[in-house]
Short mmCIF file of C-alpha atoms in Angstrom, two decimals:
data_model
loop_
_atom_site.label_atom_id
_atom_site.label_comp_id
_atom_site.label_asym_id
_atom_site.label_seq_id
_atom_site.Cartn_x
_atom_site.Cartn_y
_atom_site.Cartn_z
CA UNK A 192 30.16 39.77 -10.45
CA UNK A 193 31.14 36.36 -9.77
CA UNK A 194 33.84 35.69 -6.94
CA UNK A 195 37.26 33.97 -7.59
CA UNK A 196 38.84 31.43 -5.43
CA UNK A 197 41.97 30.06 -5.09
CA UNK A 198 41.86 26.42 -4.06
CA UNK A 199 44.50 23.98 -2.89
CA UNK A 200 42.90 20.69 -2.90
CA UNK A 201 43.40 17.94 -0.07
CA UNK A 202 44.02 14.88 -2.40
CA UNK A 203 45.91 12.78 -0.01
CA UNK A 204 49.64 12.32 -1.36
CA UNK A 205 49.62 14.35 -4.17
CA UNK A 206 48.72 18.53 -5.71
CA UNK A 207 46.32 19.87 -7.13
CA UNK A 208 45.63 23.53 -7.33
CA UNK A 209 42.13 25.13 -8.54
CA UNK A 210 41.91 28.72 -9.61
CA UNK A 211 37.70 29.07 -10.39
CA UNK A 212 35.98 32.37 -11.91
CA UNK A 213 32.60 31.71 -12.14
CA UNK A 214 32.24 28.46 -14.32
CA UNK A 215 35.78 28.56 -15.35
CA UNK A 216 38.57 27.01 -13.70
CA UNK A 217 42.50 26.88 -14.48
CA UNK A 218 43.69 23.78 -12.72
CA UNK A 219 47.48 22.78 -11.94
CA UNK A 220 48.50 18.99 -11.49
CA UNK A 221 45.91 16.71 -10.75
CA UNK A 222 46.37 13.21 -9.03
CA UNK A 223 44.26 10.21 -9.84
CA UNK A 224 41.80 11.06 -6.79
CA UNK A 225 38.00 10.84 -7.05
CA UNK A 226 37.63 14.12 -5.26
CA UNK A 227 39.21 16.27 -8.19
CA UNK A 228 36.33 15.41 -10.94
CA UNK A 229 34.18 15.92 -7.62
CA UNK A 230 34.69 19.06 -6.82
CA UNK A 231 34.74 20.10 -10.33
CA UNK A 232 31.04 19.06 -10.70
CA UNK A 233 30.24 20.52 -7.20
CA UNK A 234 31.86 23.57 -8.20
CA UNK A 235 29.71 23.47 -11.39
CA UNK A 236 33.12 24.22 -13.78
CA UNK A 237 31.60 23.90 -16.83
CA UNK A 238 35.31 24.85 -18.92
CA UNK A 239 38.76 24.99 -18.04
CA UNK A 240 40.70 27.83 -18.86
CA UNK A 241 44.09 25.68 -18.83
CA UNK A 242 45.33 22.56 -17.42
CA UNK A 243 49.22 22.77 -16.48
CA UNK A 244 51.07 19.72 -15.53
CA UNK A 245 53.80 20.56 -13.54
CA UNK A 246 55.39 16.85 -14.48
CA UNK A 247 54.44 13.46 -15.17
CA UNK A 248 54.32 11.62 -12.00
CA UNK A 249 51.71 10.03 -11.38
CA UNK A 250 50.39 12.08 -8.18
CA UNK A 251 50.52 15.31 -10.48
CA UNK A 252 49.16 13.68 -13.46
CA UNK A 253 47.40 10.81 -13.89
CA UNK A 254 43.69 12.88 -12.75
CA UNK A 255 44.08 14.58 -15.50
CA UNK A 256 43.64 11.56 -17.73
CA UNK A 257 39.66 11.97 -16.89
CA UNK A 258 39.81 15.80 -17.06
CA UNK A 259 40.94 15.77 -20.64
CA UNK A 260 38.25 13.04 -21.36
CA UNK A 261 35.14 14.93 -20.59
CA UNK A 262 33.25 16.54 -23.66
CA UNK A 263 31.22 18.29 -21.18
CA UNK A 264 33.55 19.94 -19.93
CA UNK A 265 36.09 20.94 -22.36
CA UNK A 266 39.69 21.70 -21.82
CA UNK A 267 40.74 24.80 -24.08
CA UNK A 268 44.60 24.62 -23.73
CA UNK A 269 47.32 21.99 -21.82
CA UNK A 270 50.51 22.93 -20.91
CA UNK A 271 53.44 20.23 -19.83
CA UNK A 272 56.98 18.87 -20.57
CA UNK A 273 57.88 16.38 -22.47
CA UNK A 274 59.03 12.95 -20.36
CA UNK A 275 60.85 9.70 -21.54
CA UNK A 276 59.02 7.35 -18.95
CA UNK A 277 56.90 4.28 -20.19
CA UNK A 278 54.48 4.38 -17.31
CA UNK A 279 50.75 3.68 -17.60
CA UNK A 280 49.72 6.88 -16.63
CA UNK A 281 51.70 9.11 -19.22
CA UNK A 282 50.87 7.12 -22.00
CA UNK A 283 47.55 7.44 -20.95
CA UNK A 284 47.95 10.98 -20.85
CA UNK A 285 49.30 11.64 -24.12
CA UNK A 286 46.07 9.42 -25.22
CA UNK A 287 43.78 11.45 -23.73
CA UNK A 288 45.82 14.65 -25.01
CA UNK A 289 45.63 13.90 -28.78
CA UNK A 290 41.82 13.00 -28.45
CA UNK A 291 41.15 16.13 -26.74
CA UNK A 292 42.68 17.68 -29.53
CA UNK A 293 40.88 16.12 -32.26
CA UNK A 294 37.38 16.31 -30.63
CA UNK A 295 37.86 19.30 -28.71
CA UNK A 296 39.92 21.31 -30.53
CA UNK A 297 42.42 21.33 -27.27
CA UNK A 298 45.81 23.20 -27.64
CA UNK A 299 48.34 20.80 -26.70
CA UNK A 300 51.54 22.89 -25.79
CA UNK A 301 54.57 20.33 -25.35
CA UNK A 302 56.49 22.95 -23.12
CA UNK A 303 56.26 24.60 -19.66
CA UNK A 304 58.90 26.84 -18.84
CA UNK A 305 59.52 30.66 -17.66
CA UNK A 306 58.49 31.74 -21.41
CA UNK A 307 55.78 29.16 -22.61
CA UNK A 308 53.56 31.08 -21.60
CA UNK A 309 54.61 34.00 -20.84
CA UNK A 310 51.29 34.36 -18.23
CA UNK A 311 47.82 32.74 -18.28
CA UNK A 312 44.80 34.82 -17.09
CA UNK A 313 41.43 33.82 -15.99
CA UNK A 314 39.50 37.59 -14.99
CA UNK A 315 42.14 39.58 -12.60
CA UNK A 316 44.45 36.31 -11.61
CA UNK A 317 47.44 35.72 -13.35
CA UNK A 318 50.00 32.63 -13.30
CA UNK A 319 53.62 33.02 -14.19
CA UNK A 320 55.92 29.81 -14.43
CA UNK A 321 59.11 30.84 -12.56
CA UNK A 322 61.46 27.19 -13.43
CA UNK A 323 62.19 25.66 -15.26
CA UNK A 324 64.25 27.56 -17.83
CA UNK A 325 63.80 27.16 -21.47
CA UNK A 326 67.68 25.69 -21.99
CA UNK A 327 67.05 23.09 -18.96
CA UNK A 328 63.95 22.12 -21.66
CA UNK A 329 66.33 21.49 -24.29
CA UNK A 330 67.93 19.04 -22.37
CA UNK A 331 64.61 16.78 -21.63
CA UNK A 332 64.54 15.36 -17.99
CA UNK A 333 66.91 12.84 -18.38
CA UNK A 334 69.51 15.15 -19.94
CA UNK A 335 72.34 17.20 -17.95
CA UNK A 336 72.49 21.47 -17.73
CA UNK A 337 74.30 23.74 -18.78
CA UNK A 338 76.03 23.67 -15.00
CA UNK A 339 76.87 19.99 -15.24
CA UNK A 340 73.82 18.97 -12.54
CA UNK A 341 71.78 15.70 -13.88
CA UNK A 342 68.24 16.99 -14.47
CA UNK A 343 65.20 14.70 -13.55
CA UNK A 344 61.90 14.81 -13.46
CA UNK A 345 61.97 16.79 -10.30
CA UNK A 346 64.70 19.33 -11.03
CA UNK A 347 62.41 20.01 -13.91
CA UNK A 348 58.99 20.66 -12.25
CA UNK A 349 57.19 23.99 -13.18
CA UNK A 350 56.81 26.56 -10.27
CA UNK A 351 54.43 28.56 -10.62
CA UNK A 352 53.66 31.98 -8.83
CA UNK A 353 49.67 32.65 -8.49
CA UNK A 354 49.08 36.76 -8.61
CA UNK A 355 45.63 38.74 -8.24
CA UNK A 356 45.38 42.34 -9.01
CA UNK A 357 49.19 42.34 -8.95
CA UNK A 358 49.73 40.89 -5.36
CA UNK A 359 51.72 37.58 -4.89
CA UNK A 360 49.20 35.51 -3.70
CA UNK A 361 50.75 31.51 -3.97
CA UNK A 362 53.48 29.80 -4.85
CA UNK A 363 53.15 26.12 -6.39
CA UNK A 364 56.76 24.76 -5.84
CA UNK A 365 55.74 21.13 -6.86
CA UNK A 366 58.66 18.78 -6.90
CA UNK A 367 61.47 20.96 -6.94
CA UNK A 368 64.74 20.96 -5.03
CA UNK A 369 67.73 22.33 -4.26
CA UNK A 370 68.95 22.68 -7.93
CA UNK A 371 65.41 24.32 -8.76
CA UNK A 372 65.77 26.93 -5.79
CA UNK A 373 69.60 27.90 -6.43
CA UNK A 374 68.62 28.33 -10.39
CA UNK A 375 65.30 30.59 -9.33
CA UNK A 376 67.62 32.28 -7.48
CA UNK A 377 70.06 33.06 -10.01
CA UNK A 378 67.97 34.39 -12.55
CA UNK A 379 66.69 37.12 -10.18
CA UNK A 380 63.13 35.45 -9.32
CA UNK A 381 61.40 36.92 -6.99
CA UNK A 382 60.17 34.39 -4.94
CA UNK A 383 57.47 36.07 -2.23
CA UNK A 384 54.41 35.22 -1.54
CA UNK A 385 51.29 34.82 0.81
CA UNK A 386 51.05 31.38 0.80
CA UNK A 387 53.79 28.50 0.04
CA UNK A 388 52.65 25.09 -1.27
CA UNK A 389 56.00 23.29 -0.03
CA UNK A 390 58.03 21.26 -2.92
CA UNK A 391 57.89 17.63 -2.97
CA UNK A 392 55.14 17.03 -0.29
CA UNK A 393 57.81 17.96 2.51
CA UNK A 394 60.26 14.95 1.80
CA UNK A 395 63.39 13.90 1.00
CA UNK A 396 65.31 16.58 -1.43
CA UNK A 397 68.73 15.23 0.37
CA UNK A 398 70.17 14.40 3.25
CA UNK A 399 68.75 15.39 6.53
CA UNK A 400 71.12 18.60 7.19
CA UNK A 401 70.51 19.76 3.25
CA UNK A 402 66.76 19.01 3.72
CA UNK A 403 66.85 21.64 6.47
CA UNK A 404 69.06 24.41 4.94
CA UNK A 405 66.58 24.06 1.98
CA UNK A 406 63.89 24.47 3.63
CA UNK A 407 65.09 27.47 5.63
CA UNK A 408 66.65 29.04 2.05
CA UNK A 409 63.54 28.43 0.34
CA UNK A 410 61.05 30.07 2.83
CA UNK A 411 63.13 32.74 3.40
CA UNK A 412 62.55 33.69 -0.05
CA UNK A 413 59.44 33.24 -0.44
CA UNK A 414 58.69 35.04 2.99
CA UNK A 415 55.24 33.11 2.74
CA UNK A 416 52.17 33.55 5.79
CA UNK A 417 51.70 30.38 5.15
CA UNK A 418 53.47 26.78 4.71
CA UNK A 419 51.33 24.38 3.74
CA UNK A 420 51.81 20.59 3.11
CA UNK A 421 49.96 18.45 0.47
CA UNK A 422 50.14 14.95 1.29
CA UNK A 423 48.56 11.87 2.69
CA UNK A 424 48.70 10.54 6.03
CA UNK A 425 50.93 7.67 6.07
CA UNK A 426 52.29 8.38 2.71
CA UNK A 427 56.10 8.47 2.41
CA UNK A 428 56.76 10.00 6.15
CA UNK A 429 56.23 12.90 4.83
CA UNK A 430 56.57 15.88 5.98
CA UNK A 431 60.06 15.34 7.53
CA UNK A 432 60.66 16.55 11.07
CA UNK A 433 63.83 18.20 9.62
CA UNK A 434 62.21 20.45 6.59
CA UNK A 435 59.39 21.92 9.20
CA UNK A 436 62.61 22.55 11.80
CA UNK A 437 63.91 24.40 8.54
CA UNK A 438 60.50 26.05 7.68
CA UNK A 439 60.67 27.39 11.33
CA UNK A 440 63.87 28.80 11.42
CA UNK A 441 63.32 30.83 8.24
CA UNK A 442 62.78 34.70 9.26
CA UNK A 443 62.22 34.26 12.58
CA UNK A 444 60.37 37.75 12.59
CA UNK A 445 57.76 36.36 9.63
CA UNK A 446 57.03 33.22 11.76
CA UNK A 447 55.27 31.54 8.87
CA UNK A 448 51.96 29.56 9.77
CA UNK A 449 52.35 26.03 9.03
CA UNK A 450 50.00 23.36 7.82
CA UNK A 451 49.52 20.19 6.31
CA UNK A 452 46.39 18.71 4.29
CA UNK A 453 46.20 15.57 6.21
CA UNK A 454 47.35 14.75 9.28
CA UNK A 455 51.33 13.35 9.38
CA UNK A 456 52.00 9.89 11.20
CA UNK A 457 54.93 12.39 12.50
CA UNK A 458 52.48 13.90 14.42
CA UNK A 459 50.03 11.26 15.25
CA UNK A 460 50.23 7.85 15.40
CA UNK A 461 46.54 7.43 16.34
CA UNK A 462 44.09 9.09 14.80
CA UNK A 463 41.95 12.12 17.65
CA UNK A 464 38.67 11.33 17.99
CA UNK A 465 36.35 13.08 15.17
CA UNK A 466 35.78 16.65 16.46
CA UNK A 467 33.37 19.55 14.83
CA UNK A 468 35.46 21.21 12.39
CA UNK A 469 35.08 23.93 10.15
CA UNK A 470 36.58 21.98 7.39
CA UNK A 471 36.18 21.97 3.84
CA UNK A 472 34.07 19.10 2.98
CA UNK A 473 35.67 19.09 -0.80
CA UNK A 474 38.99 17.08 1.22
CA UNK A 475 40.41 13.60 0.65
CA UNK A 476 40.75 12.68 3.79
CA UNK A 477 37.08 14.10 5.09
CA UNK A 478 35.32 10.64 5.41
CA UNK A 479 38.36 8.80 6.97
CA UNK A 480 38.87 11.84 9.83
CA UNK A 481 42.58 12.29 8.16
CA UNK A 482 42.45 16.08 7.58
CA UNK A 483 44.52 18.24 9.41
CA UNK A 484 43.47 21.51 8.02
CA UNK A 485 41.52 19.63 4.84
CA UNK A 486 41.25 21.89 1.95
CA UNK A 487 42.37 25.66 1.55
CA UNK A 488 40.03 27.88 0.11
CA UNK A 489 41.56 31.56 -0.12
CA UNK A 490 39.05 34.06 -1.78
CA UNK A 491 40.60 36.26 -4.49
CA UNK A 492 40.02 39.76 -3.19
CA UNK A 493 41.63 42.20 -1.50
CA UNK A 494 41.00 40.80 2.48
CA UNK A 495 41.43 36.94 1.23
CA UNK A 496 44.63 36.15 2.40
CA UNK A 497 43.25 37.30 5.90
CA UNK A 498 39.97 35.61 5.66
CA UNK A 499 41.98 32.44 4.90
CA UNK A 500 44.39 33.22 7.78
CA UNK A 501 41.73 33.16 10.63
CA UNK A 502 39.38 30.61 9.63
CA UNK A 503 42.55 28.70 9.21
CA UNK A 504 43.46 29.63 12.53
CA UNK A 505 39.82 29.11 13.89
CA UNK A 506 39.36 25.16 12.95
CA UNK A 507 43.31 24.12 12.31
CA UNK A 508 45.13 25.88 15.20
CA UNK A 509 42.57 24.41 17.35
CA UNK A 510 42.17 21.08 16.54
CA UNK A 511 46.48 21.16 16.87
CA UNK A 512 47.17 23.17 20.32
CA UNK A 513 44.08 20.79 22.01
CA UNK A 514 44.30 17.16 19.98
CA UNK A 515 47.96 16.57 18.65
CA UNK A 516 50.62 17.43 21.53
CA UNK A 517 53.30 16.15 19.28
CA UNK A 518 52.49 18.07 16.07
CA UNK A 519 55.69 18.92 14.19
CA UNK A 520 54.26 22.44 13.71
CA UNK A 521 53.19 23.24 17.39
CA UNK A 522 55.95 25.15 18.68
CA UNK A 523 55.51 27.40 15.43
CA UNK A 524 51.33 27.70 16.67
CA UNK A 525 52.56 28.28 20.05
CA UNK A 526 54.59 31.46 18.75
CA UNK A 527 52.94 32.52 15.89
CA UNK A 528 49.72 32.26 17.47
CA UNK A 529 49.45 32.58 21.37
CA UNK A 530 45.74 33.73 21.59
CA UNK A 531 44.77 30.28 20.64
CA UNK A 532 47.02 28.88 22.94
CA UNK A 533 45.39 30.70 25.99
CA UNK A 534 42.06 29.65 24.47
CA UNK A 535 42.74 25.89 24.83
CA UNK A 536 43.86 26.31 28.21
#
């Protein structure tokens, strides 16, 4: 029986989430990185379930372009909103949409909200979109809701909740915000999970005092084991100092491990020298000695979130207590995980 595996991609500034069963893979967002058609091919996907867009910028999008293109390895459905912009990389898209339609008989669904679709399921993992709400998708990402707040492409992201065998597993907050958050909230969603992928690469959704009560609101909903960061290093100065202060304040009693793909110019100005990692070689920032913890791979099975957890703990917390004194997330290792601190030592 073949093993399923939930993979959050390093892909430099930028998301991409992999769920693979066997030689079938549903994939959210997908940047215009080499290492996405990589690891499909290394992976051996030979068809993807669905391909969900959670909106069309270009470091959610634009590596999907070659996705659709690729007779070989057909895609049976795509899910994403409709956007006004005139960039290169939607109308590319929407290109490489209709001819995956035509050739591959592709289902092109021009919506993703809470009920289109209701669920997707690839063997016993299920994704459910929690924002944004069908009414906000009435009102296109330039429009205003129902509440008065101007939407963008942001505010409109799809989150979507990962589940296996019924268990929370991750939450894909893409680009969302504030707005995003207080609307999930209002409907009732609930929120938890095992692992967070933190909105917007850990940057600005405000000023610095909101970008800290959001963070803290939104992990203390999601009551996650795990933060994690997708971005580059040197990208946007991401994440901010103030969203991990807010990540660490949430639930002090949860203590959530945190984590970014690459390593942060917060944290390091210099690059440490190349140590001997357990990392994932299927990372961006592999060759260039940018990961920080690289690529998550969390098995889909009962003990997976704990596997994760401690090889996680094994190369990452590491590499941070020994190499990068100045780590935003250190005091959080320091707490959250002390044996590795006495290790170092």
């Amino acid at each position: 029986m073949a093993c399923s595996e939930l993979i959050i991609l390093d892909v430099g500034h930028g998301n991409c989430t992999i769920i693979k069963h066997g030689d079938e893979a549903i994939i959210i967002d997908a940047p215009g990185r080499p290492i996405v058609a990589k690891i499909l091919d290394e992976l051996k996907i030979q068809s993807v379930h669905a391909l969900l867009i959670s909106h069309a910028d270009s470091d959610h999008l634009s590596g999907a372009i070659p996705i659709l293109m690729n007779p070989d390895r057909p895609v049976r459905q795509v899910y994403v909103n409709p956007d006004l912009r005139k960039t290169k990389s939607w109308f590319q898209f929407r290109i490489a949409a209709g001819d995956a339609r035509k050739s591959q008989g592709t289902a092109i669904y021009s919506s993703l909200h809470v009920d289109q679709p209701q669920s997707l399921t690839l063997a016993n993992t299920t994704l459910r979109v929690l924002h944004p709400t069908p009414e906000m998708c009435l009102a296109t990402n330039e429009g205003e809701h129902t509440d008065g707040v101007k939407l963008d492409a942001n505010s409109m992201s799809a989150v979507v909740l990962i589940e296996h065998n019924g268990e929370q597993v991750c939450l894909l907050a893409a680009d969302s915000g504030r707005h995003s958050l207080d609307i999930m909230l209002s409907e009732n969603r609930d929120l938890r999970a095992q692992v967070l992928v933190f909105p917007h690469h850990g940057g600005h959704t405000g000023g610095a005092a909101d970008n800290r009560s959001f963070a803290k609101d939104l992990v203390s909903a999601v009551q996650p084991k795990l933060v994690l960061f997708s971005l580059g290093r040197g990208s946007h100065g991401t994440p901010r100092p103030e969203i991990v202060a807010g990540t660490r304040e949430a639930i002090s009693a949860q203590q959530p491990y945190i984590a970014c793909t690459q390593l942060s110019k917060n944290c390091a100005d210099a690059l440490p020298s190349q140590s001997d990692r357990k990392l994932v070689k299927h990372s961006e920032g592999f060759s260039k000695n940018h990961c920080c913890a690289g690529t998550i791979v969390l098995p889909l099975s009962d003990d997976g979130v704990e596997i994760m957890m401690g090889e996680l703990s094994e190369h990452h917390g590491k590499f941070v207590t020994s190499e990068l004194p100045k780590a935003l997330c250190r005091r959080q290792l320091t707490q959250a995980v002390p044996h590795l601190i006495a290790a170092t030592n």
